[in-house]
PDB file of N, CA and C in Angstrom:
ATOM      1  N   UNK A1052       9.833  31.176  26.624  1.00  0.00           N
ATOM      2  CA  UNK A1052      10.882  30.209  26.867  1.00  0.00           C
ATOM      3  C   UNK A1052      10.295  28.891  27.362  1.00  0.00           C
ATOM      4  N   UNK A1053       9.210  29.373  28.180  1.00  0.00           N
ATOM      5  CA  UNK A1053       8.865  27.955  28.912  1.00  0.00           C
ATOM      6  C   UNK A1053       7.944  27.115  27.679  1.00  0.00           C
ATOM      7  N   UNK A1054       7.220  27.721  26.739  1.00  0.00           N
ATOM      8  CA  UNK A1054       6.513  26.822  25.767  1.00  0.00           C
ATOM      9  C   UNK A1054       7.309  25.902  24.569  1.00  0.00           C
ATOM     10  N   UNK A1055       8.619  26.917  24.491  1.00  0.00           N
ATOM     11  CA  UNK A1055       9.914  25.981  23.480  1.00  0.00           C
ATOM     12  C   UNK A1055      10.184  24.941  24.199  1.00  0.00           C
ATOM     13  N   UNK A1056      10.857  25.067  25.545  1.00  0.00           N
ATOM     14  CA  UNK A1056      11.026  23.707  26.239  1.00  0.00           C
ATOM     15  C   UNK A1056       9.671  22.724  26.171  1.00  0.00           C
ATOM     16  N   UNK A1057       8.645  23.318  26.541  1.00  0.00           N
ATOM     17  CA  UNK A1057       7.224  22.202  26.249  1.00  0.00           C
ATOM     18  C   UNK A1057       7.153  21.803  25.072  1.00  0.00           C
ATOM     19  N   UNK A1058       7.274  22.294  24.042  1.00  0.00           N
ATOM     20  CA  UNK A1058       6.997  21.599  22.483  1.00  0.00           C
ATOM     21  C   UNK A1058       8.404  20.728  22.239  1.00  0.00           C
ATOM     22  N   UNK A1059       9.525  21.293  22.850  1.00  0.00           N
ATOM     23  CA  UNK A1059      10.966  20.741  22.718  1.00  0.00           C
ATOM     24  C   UNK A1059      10.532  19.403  23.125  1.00  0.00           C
ATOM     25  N   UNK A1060       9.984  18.734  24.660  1.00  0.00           N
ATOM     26  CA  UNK A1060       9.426  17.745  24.877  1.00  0.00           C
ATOM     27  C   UNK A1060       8.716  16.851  24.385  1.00  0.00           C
ATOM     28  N   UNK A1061       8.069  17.718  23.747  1.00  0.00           N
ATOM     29  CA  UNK A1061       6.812  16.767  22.969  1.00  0.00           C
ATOM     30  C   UNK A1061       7.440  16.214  21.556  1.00  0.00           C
ATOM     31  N   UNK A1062       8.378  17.087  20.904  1.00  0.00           N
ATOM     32  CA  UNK A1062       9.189  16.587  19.646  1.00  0.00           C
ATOM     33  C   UNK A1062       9.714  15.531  20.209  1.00  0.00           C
ATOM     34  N   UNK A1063      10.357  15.443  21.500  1.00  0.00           N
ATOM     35  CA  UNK A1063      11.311  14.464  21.528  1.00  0.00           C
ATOM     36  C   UNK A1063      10.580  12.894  22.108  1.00  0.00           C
ATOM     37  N   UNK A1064       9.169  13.135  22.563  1.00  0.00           N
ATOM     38  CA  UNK A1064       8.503  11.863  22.930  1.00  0.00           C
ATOM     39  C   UNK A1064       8.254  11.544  21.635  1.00  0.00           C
ATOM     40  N   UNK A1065       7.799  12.197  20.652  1.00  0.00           N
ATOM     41  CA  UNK A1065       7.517  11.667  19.541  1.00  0.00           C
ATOM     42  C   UNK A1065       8.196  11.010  18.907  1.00  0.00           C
ATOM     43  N   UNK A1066       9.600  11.994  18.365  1.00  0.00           N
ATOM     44  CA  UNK A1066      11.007  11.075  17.909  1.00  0.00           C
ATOM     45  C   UNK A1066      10.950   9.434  19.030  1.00  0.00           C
ATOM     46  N   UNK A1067      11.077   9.943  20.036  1.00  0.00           N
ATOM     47  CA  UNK A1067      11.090   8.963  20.648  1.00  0.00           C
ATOM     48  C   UNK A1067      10.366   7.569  20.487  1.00  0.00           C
ATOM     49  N   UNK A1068       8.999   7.896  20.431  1.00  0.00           N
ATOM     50  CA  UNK A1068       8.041   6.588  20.141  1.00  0.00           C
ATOM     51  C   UNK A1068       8.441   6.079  18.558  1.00  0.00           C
ATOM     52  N   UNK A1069       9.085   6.783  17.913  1.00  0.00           N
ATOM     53  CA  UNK A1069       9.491   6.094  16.379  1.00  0.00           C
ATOM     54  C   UNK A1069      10.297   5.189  17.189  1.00  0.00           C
ATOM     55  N   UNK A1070      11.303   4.494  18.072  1.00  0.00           N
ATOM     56  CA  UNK A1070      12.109   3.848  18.340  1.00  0.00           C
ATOM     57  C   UNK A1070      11.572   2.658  18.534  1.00  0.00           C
ATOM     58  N   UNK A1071      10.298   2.727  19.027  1.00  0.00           N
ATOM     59  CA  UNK A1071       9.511   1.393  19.692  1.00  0.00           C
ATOM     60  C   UNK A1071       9.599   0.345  18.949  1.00  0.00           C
ATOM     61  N   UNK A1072       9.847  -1.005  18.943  1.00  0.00           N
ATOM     62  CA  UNK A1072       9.518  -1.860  17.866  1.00  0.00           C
ATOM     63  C   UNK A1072       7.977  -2.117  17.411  1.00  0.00           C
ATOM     64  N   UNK A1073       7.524  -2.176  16.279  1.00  0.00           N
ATOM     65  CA  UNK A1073       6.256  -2.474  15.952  1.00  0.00           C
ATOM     66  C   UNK A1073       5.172  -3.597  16.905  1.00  0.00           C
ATOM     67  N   UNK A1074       4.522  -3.811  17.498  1.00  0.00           N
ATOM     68  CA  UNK A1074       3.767  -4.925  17.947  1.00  0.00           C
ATOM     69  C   UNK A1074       3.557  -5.775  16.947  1.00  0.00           C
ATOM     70  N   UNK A1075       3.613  -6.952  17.733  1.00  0.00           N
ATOM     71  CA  UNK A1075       3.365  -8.898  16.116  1.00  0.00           C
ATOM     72  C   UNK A1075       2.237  -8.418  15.722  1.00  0.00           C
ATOM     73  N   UNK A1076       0.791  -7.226  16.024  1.00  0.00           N
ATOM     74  CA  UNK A1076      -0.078  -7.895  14.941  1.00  0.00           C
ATOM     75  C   UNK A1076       0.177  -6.993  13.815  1.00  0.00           C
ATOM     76  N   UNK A1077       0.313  -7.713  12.620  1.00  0.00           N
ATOM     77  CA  UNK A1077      -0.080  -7.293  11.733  1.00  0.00           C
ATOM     78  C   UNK A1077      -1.051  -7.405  10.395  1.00  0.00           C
ATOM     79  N   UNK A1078      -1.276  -6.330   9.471  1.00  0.00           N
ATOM     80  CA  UNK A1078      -2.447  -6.280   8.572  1.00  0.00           C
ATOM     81  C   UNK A1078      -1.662  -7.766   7.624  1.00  0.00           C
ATOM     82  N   UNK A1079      -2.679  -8.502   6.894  1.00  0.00           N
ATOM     83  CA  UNK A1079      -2.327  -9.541   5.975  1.00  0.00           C
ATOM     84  C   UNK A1079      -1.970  -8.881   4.989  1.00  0.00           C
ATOM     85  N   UNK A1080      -1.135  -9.405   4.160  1.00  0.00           N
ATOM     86  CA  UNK A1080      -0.824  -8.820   2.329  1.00  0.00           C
ATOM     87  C   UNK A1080      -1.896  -8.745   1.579  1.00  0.00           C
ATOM     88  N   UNK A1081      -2.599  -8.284   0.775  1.00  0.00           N
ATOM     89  CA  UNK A1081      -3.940  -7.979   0.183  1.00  0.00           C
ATOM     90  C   UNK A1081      -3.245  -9.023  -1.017  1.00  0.00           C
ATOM     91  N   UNK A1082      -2.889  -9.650  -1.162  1.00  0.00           N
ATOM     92  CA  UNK A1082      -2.323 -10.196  -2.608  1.00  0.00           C
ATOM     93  C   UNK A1082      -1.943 -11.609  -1.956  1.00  0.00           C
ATOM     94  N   UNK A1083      -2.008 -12.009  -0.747  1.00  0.00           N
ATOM     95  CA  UNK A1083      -1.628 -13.096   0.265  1.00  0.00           C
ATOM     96  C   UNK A1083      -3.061 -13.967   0.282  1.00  0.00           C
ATOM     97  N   UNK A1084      -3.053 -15.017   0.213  1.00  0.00           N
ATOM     98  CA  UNK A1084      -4.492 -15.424   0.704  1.00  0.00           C
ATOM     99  C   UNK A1084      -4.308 -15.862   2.099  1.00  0.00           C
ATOM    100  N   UNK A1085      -5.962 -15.148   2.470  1.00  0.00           N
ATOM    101  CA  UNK A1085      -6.370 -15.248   3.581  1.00  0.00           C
ATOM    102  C   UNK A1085      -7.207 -16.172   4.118  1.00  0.00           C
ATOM    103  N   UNK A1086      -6.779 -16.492   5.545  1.00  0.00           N
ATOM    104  CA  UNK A1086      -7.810 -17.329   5.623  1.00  0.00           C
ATOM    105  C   UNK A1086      -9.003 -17.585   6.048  1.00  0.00           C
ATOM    106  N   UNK A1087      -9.905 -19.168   5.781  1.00  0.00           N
ATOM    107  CA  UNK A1087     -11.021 -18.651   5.692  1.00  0.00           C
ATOM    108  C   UNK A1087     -11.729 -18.963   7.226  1.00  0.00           C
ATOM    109  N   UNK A1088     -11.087 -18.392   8.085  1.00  0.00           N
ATOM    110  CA  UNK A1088     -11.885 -19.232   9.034  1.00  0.00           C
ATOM    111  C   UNK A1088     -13.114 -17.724   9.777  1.00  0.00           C
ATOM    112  N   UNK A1089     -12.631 -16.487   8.729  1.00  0.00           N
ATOM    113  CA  UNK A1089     -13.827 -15.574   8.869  1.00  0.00           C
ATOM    114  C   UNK A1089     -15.614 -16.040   8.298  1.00  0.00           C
ATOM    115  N   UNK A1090     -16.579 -15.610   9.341  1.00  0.00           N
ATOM    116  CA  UNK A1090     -17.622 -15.985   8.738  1.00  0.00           C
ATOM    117  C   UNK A1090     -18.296 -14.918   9.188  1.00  0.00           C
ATOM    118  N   UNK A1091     -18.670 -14.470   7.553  1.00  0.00           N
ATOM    119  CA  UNK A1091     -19.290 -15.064   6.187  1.00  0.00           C
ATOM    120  C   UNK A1091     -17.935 -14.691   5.973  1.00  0.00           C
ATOM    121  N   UNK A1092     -17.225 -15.802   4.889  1.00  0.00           N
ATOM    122  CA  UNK A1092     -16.791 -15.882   4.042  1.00  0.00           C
ATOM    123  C   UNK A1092     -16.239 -14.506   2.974  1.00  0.00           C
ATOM    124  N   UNK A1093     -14.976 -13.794   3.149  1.00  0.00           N
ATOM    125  CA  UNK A1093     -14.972 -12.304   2.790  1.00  0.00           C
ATOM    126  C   UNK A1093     -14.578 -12.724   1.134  1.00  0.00           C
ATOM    127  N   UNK A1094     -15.444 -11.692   0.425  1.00  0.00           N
ATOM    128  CA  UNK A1094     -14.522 -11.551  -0.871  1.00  0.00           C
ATOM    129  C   UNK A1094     -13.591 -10.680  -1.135  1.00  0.00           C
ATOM    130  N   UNK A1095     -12.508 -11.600  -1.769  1.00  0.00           N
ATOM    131  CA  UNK A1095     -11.189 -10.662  -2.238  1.00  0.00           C
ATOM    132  C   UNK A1095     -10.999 -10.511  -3.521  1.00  0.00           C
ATOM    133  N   UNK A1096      -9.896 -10.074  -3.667  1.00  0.00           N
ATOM    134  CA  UNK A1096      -9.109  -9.679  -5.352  1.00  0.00           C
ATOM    135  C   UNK A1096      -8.193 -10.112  -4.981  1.00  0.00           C
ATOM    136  N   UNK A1097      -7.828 -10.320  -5.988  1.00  0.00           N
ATOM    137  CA  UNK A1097      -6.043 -10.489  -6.186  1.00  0.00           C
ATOM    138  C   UNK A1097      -5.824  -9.598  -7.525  1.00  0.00           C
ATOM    139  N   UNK A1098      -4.928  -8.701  -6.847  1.00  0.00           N
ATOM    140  CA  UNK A1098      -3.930  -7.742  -8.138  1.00  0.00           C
ATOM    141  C   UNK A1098      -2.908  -8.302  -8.832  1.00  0.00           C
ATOM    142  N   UNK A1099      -2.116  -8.211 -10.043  1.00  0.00           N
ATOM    143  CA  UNK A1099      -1.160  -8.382 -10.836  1.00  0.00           C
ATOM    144  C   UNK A1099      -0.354  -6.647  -9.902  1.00  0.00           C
ATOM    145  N   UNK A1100       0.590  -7.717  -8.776  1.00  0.00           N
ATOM    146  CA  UNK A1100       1.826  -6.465  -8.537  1.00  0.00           C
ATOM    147  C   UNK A1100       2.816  -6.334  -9.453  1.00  0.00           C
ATOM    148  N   UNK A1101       2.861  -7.315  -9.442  1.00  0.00           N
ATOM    149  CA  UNK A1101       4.541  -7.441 -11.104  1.00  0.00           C
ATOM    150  C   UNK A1101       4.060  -6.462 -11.826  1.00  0.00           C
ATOM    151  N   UNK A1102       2.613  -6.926 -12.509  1.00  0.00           N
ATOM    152  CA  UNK A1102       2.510  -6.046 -13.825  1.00  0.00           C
ATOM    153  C   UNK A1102       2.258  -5.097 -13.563  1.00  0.00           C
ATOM    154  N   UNK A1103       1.706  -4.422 -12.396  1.00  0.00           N
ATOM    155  CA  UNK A1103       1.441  -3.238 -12.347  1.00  0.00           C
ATOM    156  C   UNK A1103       2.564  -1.911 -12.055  1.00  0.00           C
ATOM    157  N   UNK A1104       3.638  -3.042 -11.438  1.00  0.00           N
ATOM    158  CA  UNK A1104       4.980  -2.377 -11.125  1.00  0.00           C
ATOM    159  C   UNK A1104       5.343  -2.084 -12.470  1.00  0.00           C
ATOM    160  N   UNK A1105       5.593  -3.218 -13.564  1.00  0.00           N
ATOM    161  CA  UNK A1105       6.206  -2.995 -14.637  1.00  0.00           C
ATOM    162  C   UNK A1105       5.913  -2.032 -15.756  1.00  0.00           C
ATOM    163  N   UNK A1106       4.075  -1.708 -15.310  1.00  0.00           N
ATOM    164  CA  UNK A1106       3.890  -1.131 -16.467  1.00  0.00           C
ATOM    165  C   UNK A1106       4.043   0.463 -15.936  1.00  0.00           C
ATOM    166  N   UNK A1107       4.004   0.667 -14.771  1.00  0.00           N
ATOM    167  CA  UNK A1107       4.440   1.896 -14.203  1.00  0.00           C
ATOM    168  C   UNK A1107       6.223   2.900 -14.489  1.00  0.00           C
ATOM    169  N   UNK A1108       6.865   1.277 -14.126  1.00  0.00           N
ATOM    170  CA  UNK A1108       8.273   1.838 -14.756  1.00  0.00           C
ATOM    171  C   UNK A1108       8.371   1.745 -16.106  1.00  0.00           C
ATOM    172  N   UNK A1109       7.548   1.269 -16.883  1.00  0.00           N
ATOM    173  CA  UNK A1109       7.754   1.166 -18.621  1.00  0.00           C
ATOM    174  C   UNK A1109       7.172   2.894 -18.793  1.00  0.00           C
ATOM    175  N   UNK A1110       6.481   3.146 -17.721  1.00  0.00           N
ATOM    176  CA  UNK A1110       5.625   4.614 -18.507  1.00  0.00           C
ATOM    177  C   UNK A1110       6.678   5.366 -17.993  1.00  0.00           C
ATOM    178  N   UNK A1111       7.215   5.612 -16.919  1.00  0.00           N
ATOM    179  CA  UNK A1111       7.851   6.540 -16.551  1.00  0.00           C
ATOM    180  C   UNK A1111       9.073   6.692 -17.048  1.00  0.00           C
ATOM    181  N   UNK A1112       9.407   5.405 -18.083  1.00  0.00           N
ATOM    182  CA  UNK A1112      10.977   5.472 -18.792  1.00  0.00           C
ATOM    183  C   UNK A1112      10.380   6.082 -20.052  1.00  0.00           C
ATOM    184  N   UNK A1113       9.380   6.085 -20.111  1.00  0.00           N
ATOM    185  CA  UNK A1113       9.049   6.229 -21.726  1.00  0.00           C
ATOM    186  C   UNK A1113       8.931   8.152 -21.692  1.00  0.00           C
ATOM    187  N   UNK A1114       8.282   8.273 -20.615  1.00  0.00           N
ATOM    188  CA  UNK A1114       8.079   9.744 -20.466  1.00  0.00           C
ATOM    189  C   UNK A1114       9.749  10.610 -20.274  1.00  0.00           C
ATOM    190  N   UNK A1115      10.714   9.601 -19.390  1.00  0.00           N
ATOM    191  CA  UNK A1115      11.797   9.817 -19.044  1.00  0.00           C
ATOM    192  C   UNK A1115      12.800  10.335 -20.324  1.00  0.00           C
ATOM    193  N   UNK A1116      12.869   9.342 -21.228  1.00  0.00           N
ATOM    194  CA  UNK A1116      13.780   9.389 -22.997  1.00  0.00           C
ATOM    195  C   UNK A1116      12.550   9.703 -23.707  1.00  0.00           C
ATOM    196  N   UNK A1117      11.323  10.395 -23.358  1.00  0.00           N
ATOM    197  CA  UNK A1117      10.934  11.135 -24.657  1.00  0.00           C
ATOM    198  C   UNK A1117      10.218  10.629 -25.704  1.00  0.00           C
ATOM    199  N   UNK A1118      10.049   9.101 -25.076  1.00  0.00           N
ATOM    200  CA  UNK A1118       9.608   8.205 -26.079  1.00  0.00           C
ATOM    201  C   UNK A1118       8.690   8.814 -26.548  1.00  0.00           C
ATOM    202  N   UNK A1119       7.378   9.231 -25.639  1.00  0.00           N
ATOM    203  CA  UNK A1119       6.310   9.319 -25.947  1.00  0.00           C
ATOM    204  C   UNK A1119       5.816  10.134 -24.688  1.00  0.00           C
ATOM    205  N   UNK A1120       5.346  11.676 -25.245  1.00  0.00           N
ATOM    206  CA  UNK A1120       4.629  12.322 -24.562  1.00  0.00           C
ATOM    207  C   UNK A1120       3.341  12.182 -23.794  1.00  0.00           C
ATOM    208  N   UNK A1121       2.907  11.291 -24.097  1.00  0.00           N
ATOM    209  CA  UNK A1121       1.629  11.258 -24.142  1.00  0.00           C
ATOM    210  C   UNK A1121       1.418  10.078 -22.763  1.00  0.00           C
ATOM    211  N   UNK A1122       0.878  10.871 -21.614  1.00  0.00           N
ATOM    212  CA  UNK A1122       0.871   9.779 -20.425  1.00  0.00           C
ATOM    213  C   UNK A1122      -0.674   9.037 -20.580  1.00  0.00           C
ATOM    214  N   UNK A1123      -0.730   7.501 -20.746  1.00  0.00           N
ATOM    215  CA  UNK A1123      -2.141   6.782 -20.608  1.00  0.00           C
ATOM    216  C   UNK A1123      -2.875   7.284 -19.492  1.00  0.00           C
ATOM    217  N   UNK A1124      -4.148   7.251 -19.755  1.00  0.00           N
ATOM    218  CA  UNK A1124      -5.087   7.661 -18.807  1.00  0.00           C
ATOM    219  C   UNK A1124      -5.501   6.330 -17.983  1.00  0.00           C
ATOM    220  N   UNK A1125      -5.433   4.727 -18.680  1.00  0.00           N
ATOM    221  CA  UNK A1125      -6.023   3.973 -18.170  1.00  0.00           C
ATOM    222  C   UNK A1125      -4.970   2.966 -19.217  1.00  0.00           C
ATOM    223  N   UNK A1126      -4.960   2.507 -17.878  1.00  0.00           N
ATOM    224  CA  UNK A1126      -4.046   0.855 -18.317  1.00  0.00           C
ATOM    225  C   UNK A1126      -4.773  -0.318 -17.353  1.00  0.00           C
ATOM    226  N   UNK A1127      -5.242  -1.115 -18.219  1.00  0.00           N
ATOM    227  CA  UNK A1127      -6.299  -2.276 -17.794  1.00  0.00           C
ATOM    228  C   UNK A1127      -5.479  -3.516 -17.747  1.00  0.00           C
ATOM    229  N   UNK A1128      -5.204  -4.197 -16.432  1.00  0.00           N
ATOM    230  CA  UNK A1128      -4.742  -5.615 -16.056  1.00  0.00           C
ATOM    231  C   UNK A1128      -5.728  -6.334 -15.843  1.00  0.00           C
ATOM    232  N   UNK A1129      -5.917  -7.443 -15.634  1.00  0.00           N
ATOM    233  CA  UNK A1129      -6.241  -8.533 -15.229  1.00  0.00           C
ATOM    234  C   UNK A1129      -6.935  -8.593 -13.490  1.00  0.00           C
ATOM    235  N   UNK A1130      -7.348  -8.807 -13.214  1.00  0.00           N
ATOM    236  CA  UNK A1130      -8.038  -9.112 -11.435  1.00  0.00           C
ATOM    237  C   UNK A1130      -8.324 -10.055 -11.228  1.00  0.00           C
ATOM    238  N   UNK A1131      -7.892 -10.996 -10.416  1.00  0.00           N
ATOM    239  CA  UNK A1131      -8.911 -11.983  -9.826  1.00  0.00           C
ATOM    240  C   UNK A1131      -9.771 -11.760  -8.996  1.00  0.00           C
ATOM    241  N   UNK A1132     -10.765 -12.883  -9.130  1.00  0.00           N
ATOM    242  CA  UNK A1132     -12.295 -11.879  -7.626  1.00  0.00           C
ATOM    243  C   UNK A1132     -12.009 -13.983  -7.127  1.00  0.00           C
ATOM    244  N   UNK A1133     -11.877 -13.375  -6.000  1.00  0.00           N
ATOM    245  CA  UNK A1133     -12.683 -14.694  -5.600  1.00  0.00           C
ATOM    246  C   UNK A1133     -13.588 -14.456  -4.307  1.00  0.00           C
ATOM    247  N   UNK A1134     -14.517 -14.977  -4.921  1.00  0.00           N
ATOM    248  CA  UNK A1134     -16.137 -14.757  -4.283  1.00  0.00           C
ATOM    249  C   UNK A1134     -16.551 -15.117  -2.478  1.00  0.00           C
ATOM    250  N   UNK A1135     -16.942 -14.737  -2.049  1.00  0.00           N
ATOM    251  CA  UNK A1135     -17.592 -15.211  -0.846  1.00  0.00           C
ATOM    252  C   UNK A1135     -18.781 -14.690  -0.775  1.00  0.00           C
ATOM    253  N   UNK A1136     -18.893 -14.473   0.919  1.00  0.00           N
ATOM    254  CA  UNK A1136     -20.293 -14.232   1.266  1.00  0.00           C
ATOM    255  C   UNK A1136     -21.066 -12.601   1.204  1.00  0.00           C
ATOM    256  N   UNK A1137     -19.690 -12.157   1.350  1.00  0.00           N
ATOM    257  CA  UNK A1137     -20.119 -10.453   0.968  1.00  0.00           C
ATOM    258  C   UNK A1137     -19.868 -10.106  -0.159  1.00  0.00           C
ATOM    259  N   UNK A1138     -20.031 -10.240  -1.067  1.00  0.00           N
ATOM    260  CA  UNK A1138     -20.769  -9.586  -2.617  1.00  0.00           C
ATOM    261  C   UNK A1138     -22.091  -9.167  -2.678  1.00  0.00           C
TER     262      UNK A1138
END
């Protein structure tokens, strides 16, 4: 009895800490440019989200009505690199 009430506790600090509001820092958007006042100079990418969203729901409608059985193994977009000091 006494270990249900102890874990009963601990569920409910937990539930509990979901309530907290997040703290301001947060991670940057990987698709956001960043800025450069890191040194050396970081290299990034930039992804195609649109297209990658789109071509995800084009496959999954296609698999959905039957279009086409056949799921791609590799669907190739576009990347940007832009360069800095760590390459």
């Amino acid at each position: 009895m006494v270990s249900d009430l102890s874990s009963d506790r601990i569920k409910l600090k937990r539930l509990h800490s979901f309530k907290k509001k997040p703290s301001k820092t947060t991670a940057p958007d990987k698709n956001k440019k960043l800025p450069n006042k890191h040194y050396p100079k970081l290299t990034k990418i930039r992804q195609p989200i649109r297209e990658i969203a789109n071509a995800a729901v084009s496959t999954l409608l296609d698999l959905i009505n039957n279009h086409n059985d056949i799921i791609p193994s590799d669907i190739k977009l576009p990347v940007t690199l832009y360069n800095g000091n760590t390459t």
